[in-house]
């Protein structure tokens, strides 16, 4: 074919424009240093119909083909041919749709006309700078991306790192981002995402996490409460997962940087969001799928902890109007289950030991058990989430300093236990078999020192205590969900509103008084008394302060060793959810009944109350 020469000015202007408008990609692990590429918008802005015709005139006297280039999807192919001085071969490309921009990059010359074979390698090397990867919705399904393809990442910053993984905050160039629905102008609603990468050592966890998110991807009703997964790909022996970016950080960071709510409306906002974390967990524990016939799957998250709960902040709203999202499914495996039988999943010792359940405890000195898979059940996740609720409750009353003190007390108690001493279980919530005393005492202290208008925390503590019970007694995830809805419904009823019908911030209640019906007889020397004792006095809210006795819905705080008379009740409840608190019969160790003067006397003597909270419920 006859040799042609570019019009000097038009060719030079085009090359200069392209070089001037190159952008550098902020890639994680490029094959050979940082790479630059030419955006499609750069070509579209420069290559107007007029400029295309002027570039064509030297080769095609009528300036034809410009419409096919401009409107037919050949803008990139034409630009490459201009750069390698092969524009005369353009008609061969225009006559074959498989040689249009939509099929770039070309990997072989099988579809190329024979006259074009001679410059295929030249075209092949030039094309990569025009072919940055496009991120399309639902198309990132474990792709294997050629190492020569440039990822159009505008900026990148490290968020977190572990032994085998890194998490980055990235920004994509908007013209390559089709992951989200466009706004009224067709622009992406966000170009900010979270990118999690790992090397070959983390491939097992990578595959588990990708599979778990794929399985849950169709569960639209929990989408707001689980980190959204856009897709995955591998390139240059690096494995990548792309997620939504959640601006509020982790629950740990939220509690560290945020003061606890002090108004009842805000307390309700926080716990409404916090309790919603059970929704994705319940779906992991029991999932119905119909991909290849109706079947049930059961999964276990294995690593519920504050660092794996992310905080999505709602713009222009209160600090506590947030959405908590369950994240990090790197240990979440699913197993088939029948309609009636519960599946079990091996390797119960996975996850963070501080939040592990007692039935999953393995003595770290026993190397045999450490390397022996042990079956686990979903109830281990319920324990872990109970630990999270326990920490959140401490924060809601005592702030972040209370969390630090709480952890310190747990660590001190576990350090005194030989099997837990100097192990990864330091600061856990159990003694290898049951919940720590310091945990239960802290729950009582939370109820004692709660806000006077906080009607919610006591019920949450009752639920949390049940979640931290023996595995056979713990509620299921669905059970936790139902109880949490019941708690929120009772707390949100109109009876809590002001008389004028306005809502929001309730005035603090006056100190509770014992109703007259509790005193059928005036106390005298023949009327046994209940005596409450003051613990070590402190100032302000702390985990060690005055005792408080709960009598029905009443709260009696004894700061000056006053004496109160109360009628006997059939049971004693640990302060908590009034409908679901576990009860035990009063024993002779709890009370001493005095009928010396009156056999019908219903009063009892409690010489000393060791528990910080006692709830007398039932009827006389």
Coordinates of C-alpha atoms in Angstrom, one line a residue:
X1 CA 0.0 0.0 0.0
X2 CA 1.1 3.5 -0.8
X3 CA 2.9 5.4 2.0
X4 CA 1.2 8.5 3.4
X5 CA 2.4 11.4 5.5
X6 CA 0.3 13.1 8.2
X7 CA -0.6 16.7 7.7
X8 CA 2.1 18.2 10.0
X9 CA 0.0 20.6 12.0
X10 CA -3.0 18.4 12.6
X11 CA -0.9 15.4 13.5
X12 CA 1.3 17.4 15.8
X13 CA -1.6 19.1 17.5
X14 CA -3.3 15.7 18.1
X15 CA -0.2 14.1 19.5
X16 CA 0.5 17.1 21.8
X17 CA -3.1 17.1 23.1
X18 CA -2.9 13.4 24.0
X19 CA 0.4 13.7 25.8
X20 CA -0.7 16.9 27.6
X21 CA -3.8 15.2 29.0
X22 CA -2.4 11.9 30.1
X23 CA -3.4 10.9 33.7
X24 CA -1.4 8.7 36.1
X25 CA -3.2 5.7 37.6
X26 CA -2.7 5.1 41.4
X27 CA -2.5 1.4 41.1
X28 CA -1.8 -1.0 44.0
X29 CA 0.9 -3.2 42.3
X30 CA 1.6 -2.1 38.7
X31 CA 3.8 -4.5 36.7
X32 CA 6.5 -1.9 36.1
X33 CA 6.2 1.3 38.0
X34 CA 3.4 3.9 37.8
X35 CA 1.5 4.0 34.5
X36 CA -0.4 6.7 32.7
X37 CA -3.3 6.4 30.3
X38 CA -5.5 8.5 28.0
X39 CA -9.1 8.9 29.0
X40 CA -11.9 8.5 26.5
X41 CA -13.2 12.0 27.4
X42 CA -9.8 13.4 26.2
X43 CA -10.4 11.9 22.8
X44 CA -14.0 12.9 22.6
X45 CA -13.3 16.5 23.6
X46 CA -10.6 16.9 21.0
X47 CA -11.7 14.8 18.0
X48 CA -14.6 16.8 16.8
X49 CA -16.1 15.9 13.4
X50 CA -14.2 18.9 11.9
X51 CA -10.8 17.7 13.3
X52 CA -11.4 14.1 12.2
X53 CA -12.2 15.2 8.6
X54 CA -9.0 17.3 8.5
X55 CA -6.9 14.3 9.7
X56 CA -8.6 12.1 7.1
X57 CA -8.2 14.5 4.1
X58 CA -4.6 13.6 3.5
X59 CA -5.5 9.9 3.0
X60 CA -9.0 10.1 1.7
X61 CA -9.6 13.1 -0.6
X62 CA -13.3 13.5 0.3
X63 CA -12.7 13.2 4.0
X64 CA -15.2 10.4 4.2
X65 CA -15.5 7.9 7.1
X66 CA -15.7 10.6 9.7
X67 CA -19.3 9.7 10.6
X68 CA -18.4 6.0 11.1
X69 CA -15.5 7.0 13.3
X70 CA -17.5 9.6 15.4
X71 CA -20.8 7.8 15.6
X72 CA -19.9 4.2 15.0
X73 CA -17.7 3.5 17.9
X74 CA -14.2 3.7 16.3
X75 CA -12.8 6.7 18.1
X76 CA -10.1 4.8 20.0
X77 CA -9.1 2.6 17.0
X78 CA -8.8 5.7 14.8
X79 CA -6.6 7.4 17.5
X80 CA -4.3 4.4 17.7
X81 CA -4.0 4.2 13.9
X82 CA -3.1 7.9 13.8
X83 CA -0.4 7.4 16.4
X84 CA 1.2 4.5 14.6
X85 CA 0.8 6.1 11.1
X86 CA -1.6 3.4 9.8
X87 CA -4.7 5.5 9.0
X88 CA -4.9 4.2 5.3
X89 CA -5.9 0.8 6.8
X90 CA -8.9 2.3 8.5
X91 CA -11.5 0.9 6.0
X92 CA -10.5 -2.7 7.0
X93 CA -11.5 -2.0 10.6
X94 CA -14.7 -0.1 9.7
X95 CA -15.9 -3.1 7.7
X96 CA -15.6 -5.5 10.7
X97 CA -17.6 -4.8 14.0
X98 CA -15.3 -7.1 15.9
X99 CA -12.5 -4.6 15.2
X100 CA -14.4 -1.6 16.8
X101 CA -13.7 0.0 20.2
X102 CA -16.1 -2.3 22.0
X103 CA -13.8 -5.3 21.4
X104 CA -10.6 -3.6 22.7
X105 CA -8.1 -4.6 23.8
X106 CA -7.2 -7.0 21.0
X107 CA -5.4 -10.1 22.1
X108 CA -4.7 -11.8 18.7
X109 CA -4.9 -11.0 15.0
X110 CA -7.2 -13.9 14.0
X111 CA -10.0 -11.5 13.1
X112 CA -7.7 -9.0 11.4
X113 CA -7.5 -8.7 7.6
X114 CA -4.3 -10.2 6.3
X115 CA -2.9 -6.8 5.0
X116 CA -3.1 -5.6 8.6
X117 CA -1.2 -8.5 10.2
X118 CA 2.2 -6.8 9.6
X119 CA 1.5 -4.0 12.2
X120 CA -0.6 -6.0 14.7
X121 CA 2.2 -6.1 17.3
X122 CA 2.7 -2.3 17.0
X123 CA -1.1 -1.8 17.5
X124 CA -1.1 -4.3 20.4
X125 CA 1.5 -2.4 22.3
X126 CA 0.0 1.0 21.7
X127 CA -3.6 0.0 22.7
X128 CA -3.1 -0.4 26.5
X129 CA -2.8 3.3 27.2
X130 CA -6.3 3.8 25.7
X131 CA -7.9 0.8 27.3
X132 CA -8.1 1.4 31.1
X133 CA -10.5 -1.0 32.8
X134 CA -14.1 -0.1 32.9
X135 CA -16.0 -1.0 36.2
X136 CA -19.5 -2.2 35.2
X137 CA -22.3 -3.1 37.5
X138 CA -22.6 -6.9 38.0
X139 CA -19.7 -7.6 35.6
X140 CA -16.9 -8.0 38.2
X141 CA -17.3 -11.7 38.7
X142 CA -13.9 -13.0 39.7
X143 CA -12.4 -11.5 36.6
X144 CA -8.8 -12.3 35.6
X145 CA -7.5 -9.0 34.3
X146 CA -4.5 -8.8 32.0
X147 CA -1.5 -7.3 33.8
X148 CA -1.2 -4.8 31.0
X149 CA -4.6 -3.3 31.6
X150 CA -4.5 -0.1 33.7
X151 CA -6.9 0.3 36.6
X152 CA -8.3 3.9 36.4
X153 CA -7.8 4.7 40.1
X154 CA -7.5 8.4 40.7
X155 CA -6.4 8.3 44.3
X156 CA -5.7 5.7 46.9
X157 CA -5.1 5.7 50.7
X158 CA -4.5 2.9 53.1
X159 CA -7.3 2.2 55.7
X160 CA -6.3 -1.0 57.3
X161 CA -3.8 -3.8 57.0
X162 CA -3.4 -7.4 58.3
X163 CA -1.0 -10.2 57.8
X164 CA -2.3 -11.1 54.4
X165 CA -4.6 -8.3 53.4
X166 CA -4.8 -4.5 52.9
X167 CA -7.8 -2.3 52.7
X168 CA -7.7 1.0 50.8
X169 CA -10.0 3.9 50.2
X170 CA -9.9 4.6 46.4
X171 CA -11.4 7.1 44.0
X172 CA -12.2 6.0 40.4
X173 CA -12.3 8.3 37.4
X174 CA -16.0 8.8 36.9
X175 CA -16.1 8.0 33.2
X176 CA -14.9 4.4 34.0
X177 CA -17.3 4.0 36.9
X178 CA -20.7 2.4 36.1
X179 CA -21.1 0.6 39.4
X180 CA -23.8 2.9 40.8
X181 CA -26.9 4.4 39.3
X182 CA -26.3 7.8 37.8
X183 CA -27.8 11.0 39.0
X184 CA -30.0 13.3 36.9
X185 CA -27.0 14.2 34.8
X186 CA -25.9 10.6 34.3
X187 CA -22.9 11.0 36.7
X188 CA -22.1 8.3 39.2
X189 CA -23.5 9.0 42.7
X190 CA -20.1 8.2 44.1
X191 CA -16.6 7.4 42.9
X192 CA -15.3 6.5 46.3
X193 CA -15.0 2.8 47.2
X194 CA -13.1 0.5 49.5
X195 CA -10.7 -1.9 47.9
X196 CA -9.5 -5.0 49.8
X197 CA -6.5 -6.8 48.4
X198 CA -4.5 -9.9 49.4
X199 CA -1.7 -12.0 48.0
X200 CA -1.6 -15.7 47.3
X201 CA -1.2 -16.5 51.1
X202 CA -4.7 -15.1 51.7
X203 CA -6.4 -16.8 48.8
X204 CA -8.4 -19.2 51.0
X205 CA -10.0 -16.4 53.0
X206 CA -10.5 -14.4 49.7
X207 CA -12.4 -17.2 48.1
X208 CA -14.5 -17.8 51.2
X209 CA -15.4 -14.1 51.5
X210 CA -16.2 -13.7 47.8
X211 CA -18.5 -16.8 47.9
X212 CA -20.2 -15.5 51.1
X213 CA -21.0 -12.1 49.5
X214 CA -22.2 -13.8 46.3
X215 CA -24.6 -16.0 48.3
X216 CA -26.0 -13.0 50.2
X217 CA -26.1 -10.7 47.2
X218 CA -29.8 -11.4 46.4
X219 CA -31.0 -10.7 50.0
X220 CA -32.3 -7.2 49.3
X221 CA -34.0 -6.9 52.7
X222 CA -30.7 -6.9 54.6
X223 CA -28.8 -4.8 52.0
X224 CA -28.8 -1.7 54.3
X225 CA -27.2 -3.7 57.1
X226 CA -24.4 -5.5 55.4
X227 CA -21.4 -4.0 53.5
X228 CA -22.3 -3.9 49.8
X229 CA -20.0 -6.0 47.6
X230 CA -19.5 -4.8 44.0
X231 CA -17.2 -7.6 42.7
X232 CA -13.8 -9.2 42.6
X233 CA -10.9 -9.7 40.2
X234 CA -7.3 -10.8 40.2
X235 CA -4.3 -9.1 38.5
X236 CA -0.6 -9.6 38.9
X237 CA -1.1 -12.3 41.6
X238 CA -3.0 -9.8 43.6
X239 CA -6.6 -10.7 44.5
X240 CA -9.1 -7.8 44.9
X241 CA -12.6 -7.2 46.3
X242 CA -14.4 -3.9 45.8
X243 CA -16.9 -2.7 48.4
X244 CA -18.9 0.4 49.2
X245 CA -16.9 2.9 51.2
X246 CA -18.5 3.6 54.7
X247 CA -17.4 7.0 55.9
X248 CA -18.1 6.5 59.7
X249 CA -15.3 3.9 60.2
X250 CA -15.7 1.0 62.6
X251 CA -18.0 0.7 65.7
X252 CA -14.8 0.9 67.8
X253 CA -13.8 4.2 66.2
X254 CA -17.3 5.5 66.5
X255 CA -17.4 4.9 70.3
X256 CA -14.0 6.3 70.7
X257 CA -14.7 9.6 68.9
X258 CA -18.4 10.1 69.9
X259 CA -19.9 11.0 73.2
X260 CA -22.8 8.8 74.3
X261 CA -26.3 10.1 73.8
X262 CA -27.9 11.9 76.7
X263 CA -31.4 12.6 75.4
X264 CA -33.9 9.8 75.2
X265 CA -34.7 10.3 71.6
X266 CA -31.0 10.0 70.7
X267 CA -30.6 6.9 72.9
X268 CA -33.5 5.3 71.0
X269 CA -31.9 6.2 67.7
X270 CA -28.6 4.6 68.6
X271 CA -30.1 1.3 69.9
X272 CA -32.6 1.1 67.0
X273 CA -29.6 1.0 64.7
X274 CA -27.4 -1.1 66.9
X275 CA -30.0 -3.9 67.3
X276 CA -30.5 -4.0 63.5
X277 CA -27.1 -5.8 63.3
X278 CA -29.0 -9.0 64.1
X279 CA -30.7 -8.9 60.7
X280 CA -27.8 -9.9 58.4
X281 CA -26.6 -12.4 61.1
X282 CA -30.0 -14.0 61.2
X283 CA -29.9 -14.4 57.4
X284 CA -26.4 -15.9 57.5
X285 CA -27.6 -18.4 60.1
X286 CA -30.6 -19.5 57.9
X287 CA -30.7 -18.8 54.2
X288 CA -33.2 -20.1 51.6
X289 CA -31.8 -20.3 48.0
X290 CA -33.4 -21.5 44.8
X291 CA -30.5 -21.4 42.3
X292 CA -30.5 -25.2 41.6
X293 CA -33.7 -26.2 43.4
X294 CA -35.0 -25.1 46.7
X295 CA -32.6 -25.7 49.5
X296 CA -31.5 -24.2 52.8
X297 CA -28.0 -23.0 53.8
X298 CA -26.7 -22.3 57.2
X299 CA -23.6 -20.2 57.8
X300 CA -21.6 -18.9 60.7
X301 CA -19.8 -15.5 60.6
X302 CA -17.1 -16.6 63.1
X303 CA -15.7 -13.2 63.8
X304 CA -18.4 -10.8 65.2
X305 CA -16.6 -7.9 66.9
X306 CA -16.8 -4.1 67.0
X307 CA -14.0 -3.8 64.4
X308 CA -16.2 -5.8 61.9
X309 CA -19.2 -3.5 62.3
X310 CA -19.0 -0.4 60.1
X311 CA -20.8 2.9 60.7
X312 CA -22.6 4.5 57.7
X313 CA -23.3 8.2 58.6
X314 CA -26.5 9.8 57.4
X315 CA -25.7 13.3 56.0
X316 CA -27.3 16.3 57.7
X317 CA -28.7 14.2 60.6
X318 CA -27.9 13.6 64.2
X319 CA -24.7 11.9 65.3
X320 CA -26.6 8.8 66.3
X321 CA -28.8 8.5 63.2
X322 CA -26.4 6.0 61.6
X323 CA -26.6 2.6 60.0
X324 CA -24.4 -0.2 61.4
X325 CA -23.2 -2.6 58.7
X326 CA -21.9 -6.1 59.3
X327 CA -18.6 -6.6 57.4
X328 CA -15.6 -9.0 56.9
X329 CA -17.1 -12.3 55.8
X330 CA -13.6 -13.8 55.4
X331 CA -14.4 -16.6 57.8
X332 CA -18.1 -17.0 56.8
X333 CA -18.8 -20.5 55.4
X334 CA -22.1 -22.0 54.4
X335 CA -23.2 -25.6 54.7
X336 CA -26.4 -27.3 53.4
X337 CA -29.0 -28.1 56.0
X338 CA -32.3 -30.0 55.9
X339 CA -35.6 -28.5 56.7
X340 CA -35.3 -29.7 60.3
X341 CA -31.7 -30.4 61.1
X342 CA -29.1 -27.9 62.1
X343 CA -25.9 -27.9 60.2
X344 CA -22.5 -27.7 61.9
X345 CA -19.4 -26.2 60.6
X346 CA -15.9 -27.2 61.5
X347 CA -13.1 -25.1 62.9
X348 CA -14.9 -23.5 65.8
X349 CA -11.7 -21.9 67.1
X350 CA -11.6 -19.3 64.2
X351 CA -12.0 -15.6 64.8
X352 CA -11.0 -13.2 67.5
X353 CA -10.7 -15.0 70.8
X354 CA -11.7 -12.0 73.0
X355 CA -15.2 -12.4 71.6
X356 CA -15.3 -16.2 71.3
X357 CA -17.9 -18.3 73.1
X358 CA -16.8 -20.5 76.0
X359 CA -17.8 -23.7 74.2
X360 CA -15.3 -22.8 71.5
X361 CA -12.4 -22.5 74.0
X362 CA -9.3 -24.5 73.2
X363 CA -6.4 -24.6 75.6
X364 CA -3.5 -23.0 73.8
X365 CA -1.1 -25.4 75.6
X366 CA -2.9 -28.3 74.0
X367 CA -1.3 -28.5 70.5
X368 CA -3.4 -31.5 69.5
X369 CA -6.7 -29.7 70.0
X370 CA -5.3 -26.6 68.4
X371 CA -4.9 -28.5 65.1
X372 CA -8.1 -30.5 65.4
X373 CA -11.2 -29.1 63.7
X374 CA -14.1 -28.9 66.1
X375 CA -17.7 -28.4 65.0
X376 CA -19.3 -25.0 65.7
X377 CA -22.9 -23.9 65.7
X378 CA -24.5 -20.5 65.0
X379 CA -24.9 -19.9 68.8
X380 CA -21.2 -18.9 68.9
X381 CA -22.1 -15.8 66.8
X382 CA -24.9 -15.0 69.3
X383 CA -22.4 -14.9 72.1
X384 CA -20.0 -12.7 70.1
X385 CA -22.8 -10.3 69.3
X386 CA -23.8 -10.3 73.0
X387 CA -20.3 -9.1 73.7
X388 CA -20.7 -6.3 71.2
X389 CA -24.0 -5.2 72.8
X390 CA -22.4 -5.4 76.2
X391 CA -19.6 -3.0 75.2
X392 CA -22.1 -0.7 73.4
X393 CA -24.2 -0.6 76.6
X394 CA -21.1 0.3 78.7
X395 CA -20.3 3.1 76.2
X396 CA -23.9 4.4 76.2
X397 CA -23.6 5.1 80.0
X398 CA -19.9 5.5 80.8
X399 CA -18.4 6.6 77.5
X400 CA -15.2 5.3 75.9
X401 CA -13.4 5.6 79.2
X402 CA -15.9 3.1 80.6
X403 CA -15.0 0.7 77.7
X404 CA -11.3 0.8 78.6
X405 CA -12.0 0.2 82.2
X406 CA -14.4 -2.7 81.3
X407 CA -11.7 -4.3 79.2
X408 CA -9.1 -3.8 81.9
X409 CA -11.3 -5.5 84.5
X410 CA -12.0 -8.4 82.2
X411 CA -8.3 -8.7 81.4
X412 CA -7.5 -8.7 85.1
X413 CA -10.0 -11.4 85.9
X414 CA -8.9 -13.7 83.0
X415 CA -5.3 -13.1 83.9
X416 CA -6.0 -14.8 87.3
X417 CA -7.2 -18.0 85.5
X418 CA -4.3 -20.4 84.5
X419 CA -5.8 -21.5 81.2
X420 CA -6.4 -17.9 80.1
X421 CA -3.3 -16.3 81.5
X422 CA -1.1 -14.7 78.9
X423 CA -3.1 -16.1 76.0
X424 CA -5.1 -14.6 73.1
X425 CA -8.2 -15.0 75.3
X426 CA -7.0 -12.2 77.6
X427 CA -10.0 -9.9 78.2
X428 CA -12.6 -12.3 76.9
X429 CA -16.1 -12.5 78.5
X430 CA -15.9 -16.0 80.0
X431 CA -13.9 -18.2 82.2
X432 CA -13.8 -21.1 79.7
X433 CA -17.2 -22.4 80.8
X434 CA -19.5 -19.4 81.8
X435 CA -19.7 -15.7 81.7
X436 CA -17.3 -13.7 83.9
X437 CA -18.7 -12.2 87.2
X438 CA -17.2 -8.9 86.2
X439 CA -19.4 -8.9 83.1
X440 CA -22.6 -9.5 85.0
X441 CA -21.6 -6.9 87.7
X442 CA -20.9 -4.4 84.9
X443 CA -24.3 -5.0 83.4
X444 CA -25.9 -4.3 86.8
X445 CA -23.9 -1.1 87.1
X446 CA -25.0 0.0 83.6
X447 CA -28.6 -0.4 84.8
X448 CA -27.9 1.4 88.0
X449 CA -26.2 4.4 86.4
X450 CA -28.3 4.8 83.3
X451 CA -29.9 8.1 82.3
X452 CA -33.1 8.7 84.3
X453 CA -35.1 8.9 81.1
X454 CA -33.4 5.8 79.5
X455 CA -36.2 3.3 79.5
X456 CA -34.3 1.1 77.0
X457 CA -31.0 0.0 78.4
X458 CA -32.4 -2.2 81.2
X459 CA -34.3 -4.3 78.7
X460 CA -31.2 -4.5 76.3
X461 CA -29.2 -5.7 79.3
X462 CA -31.7 -8.5 79.9
X463 CA -31.4 -9.6 76.2
X464 CA -27.6 -9.3 76.3
X465 CA -27.4 -11.4 79.5
X466 CA -29.4 -14.2 77.7
X467 CA -27.1 -14.0 74.7
X468 CA -24.2 -14.6 77.1
X469 CA -25.7 -17.7 78.7
X470 CA -25.0 -21.3 78.1
X471 CA -25.0 -22.3 74.4
X472 CA -28.2 -24.4 74.9
X473 CA -30.0 -21.5 76.5
X474 CA -29.1 -18.7 74.1
X475 CA -31.8 -17.4 71.8
X476 CA -31.5 -17.9 68.1
X477 CA -30.7 -15.0 65.8
X478 CA -34.4 -14.8 64.9
X479 CA -35.2 -14.9 68.6
X480 CA -32.9 -12.0 69.3
X481 CA -34.5 -10.1 66.4
X482 CA -38.1 -10.7 67.8
X483 CA -37.1 -9.6 71.3
X484 CA -35.3 -6.5 70.0
X485 CA -38.4 -5.5 68.0
X486 CA -40.5 -6.0 71.1
X487 CA -38.1 -3.9 73.2
X488 CA -38.1 -1.1 70.7
X489 CA -41.9 -1.2 70.3
X490 CA -42.5 -0.9 74.0
X491 CA -40.0 1.9 74.3
X492 CA -41.4 3.8 71.3
X493 CA -45.1 3.7 72.4
X494 CA -47.0 7.0 72.6
X495 CA -47.2 6.6 76.4
X496 CA -43.6 7.9 76.5
X497 CA -44.6 11.2 74.7
X498 CA -45.4 14.4 76.4
X499 CA -49.0 15.1 77.4
X500 CA -49.2 17.8 74.7
X501 CA -48.5 15.1 72.0
X502 CA -45.1 16.4 71.1
X503 CA -42.3 13.9 71.1
X504 CA -38.7 13.9 71.2
X505 CA -37.0 14.9 74.4
X506 CA -38.6 13.8 77.5
X507 CA -38.1 15.8 80.7
X508 CA -36.2 13.9 83.3
X509 CA -38.4 11.9 85.7
X510 CA -38.6 12.9 89.3
X511 CA -37.1 10.5 91.8
X512 CA -39.5 7.5 92.0
X513 CA -41.7 7.1 95.1
X514 CA -43.0 3.8 96.5
X515 CA -46.8 3.8 95.9
X516 CA -49.0 3.7 99.0
X517 CA -50.3 0.3 98.1
X518 CA -46.9 -1.1 99.0
X519 CA -47.5 -0.1 102.6
X520 CA -50.6 -1.8 103.9
X521 CA -49.2 -1.4 107.4
X522 CA -47.2 1.4 108.8
X523 CA -43.6 0.2 109.6
X524 CA -42.9 -0.4 113.3
X525 CA -40.7 -2.4 115.4
X526 CA -42.6 -5.5 114.4
X527 CA -42.4 -4.8 110.7
X528 CA -39.2 -6.4 109.2
X529 CA -37.2 -4.0 107.1
X530 CA -35.1 -4.3 104.0
X531 CA -31.8 -2.6 104.4
X532 CA -29.7 -1.4 101.5
X533 CA -26.0 -0.8 101.9
X534 CA -23.8 1.8 100.1
X535 CA -20.8 0.6 98.2
X536 CA -17.6 2.6 97.9
X537 CA -18.5 6.1 97.0
X538 CA -17.2 7.8 93.8
X539 CA -18.0 10.9 92.0
X540 CA -19.6 11.0 88.6
X541 CA -20.4 7.9 86.5
X542 CA -18.1 5.0 86.9
X543 CA -18.3 1.3 87.0
X544 CA -18.1 1.4 90.8
X545 CA -20.7 3.7 92.5
X546 CA -23.9 3.6 94.7
X547 CA -26.0 0.5 94.7
X548 CA -29.5 0.6 93.3
X549 CA -32.4 -1.7 94.0
X550 CA -35.0 -2.2 91.3
X551 CA -38.6 -2.7 92.7
X552 CA -40.9 -3.5 89.8
X553 CA -40.6 -0.4 87.6
X554 CA -39.2 1.6 90.5
X555 CA -35.6 2.6 91.0
X556 CA -34.3 3.2 94.5
X557 CA -30.8 4.4 94.8
X558 CA -29.3 4.3 98.3
X559 CA -26.6 6.8 98.8
X560 CA -26.9 7.4 102.5
X561 CA -27.7 3.9 103.9
X562 CA -31.4 4.7 104.3
X563 CA -33.8 1.9 105.2
X564 CA -36.8 1.0 103.1
X565 CA -39.6 -1.5 103.8
X566 CA -40.9 -3.5 100.9
X567 CA -43.3 -6.5 100.5
X568 CA -42.0 -9.9 99.7
X569 CA -42.3 -11.2 96.1
X570 CA -42.1 -14.7 94.8
X571 CA -39.0 -14.3 92.6
X572 CA -35.9 -12.2 92.2
X573 CA -35.0 -11.1 88.7
X574 CA -31.7 -9.8 87.5
X575 CA -32.5 -6.3 86.2
X576 CA -33.3 -6.6 82.5
X577 CA -36.1 -7.2 80.0
X578 CA -39.2 -7.4 82.3
X579 CA -40.9 -9.9 80.0
X580 CA -37.9 -12.2 79.4
X581 CA -35.6 -11.9 82.5
X582 CA -34.6 -15.2 83.9
X583 CA -36.0 -15.8 87.4
X584 CA -35.0 -17.9 90.3
X585 CA -37.0 -18.6 93.5
X586 CA -36.0 -16.7 96.6
X587 CA -33.9 -18.9 98.9
X588 CA -33.2 -18.7 102.6
X589 CA -29.8 -17.1 101.6
X590 CA -31.7 -14.3 100.0
X591 CA -34.3 -13.5 102.6
X592 CA -35.4 -14.3 106.1
X593 CA -39.1 -14.3 106.8
X594 CA -40.4 -13.1 110.2
X595 CA -43.8 -14.3 111.2
X596 CA -43.3 -14.1 115.0
X597 CA -45.9 -11.4 115.5
X598 CA -48.2 -12.0 112.6
X599 CA -48.3 -15.3 110.6
X600 CA -49.9 -13.5 107.7
X601 CA -47.2 -10.9 107.6
X602 CA -45.9 -10.7 103.9
X603 CA -42.8 -8.8 104.8
X604 CA -39.3 -10.2 104.7
X605 CA -35.9 -9.1 105.9
X606 CA -33.0 -8.9 103.5
X607 CA -30.0 -8.4 105.8
X608 CA -27.7 -7.4 103.0
X609 CA -28.1 -7.1 99.2
X610 CA -25.0 -8.3 97.5
X611 CA -26.4 -7.7 94.0
X612 CA -26.4 -4.2 92.7
X613 CA -29.8 -4.6 91.1
X614 CA -32.7 -6.7 92.3
X615 CA -36.0 -6.6 90.6
X616 CA -39.0 -7.8 92.6
X617 CA -41.6 -8.8 90.1
X618 CA -44.9 -10.6 90.2
X619 CA -47.8 -10.1 92.6
X620 CA -47.9 -10.3 96.3

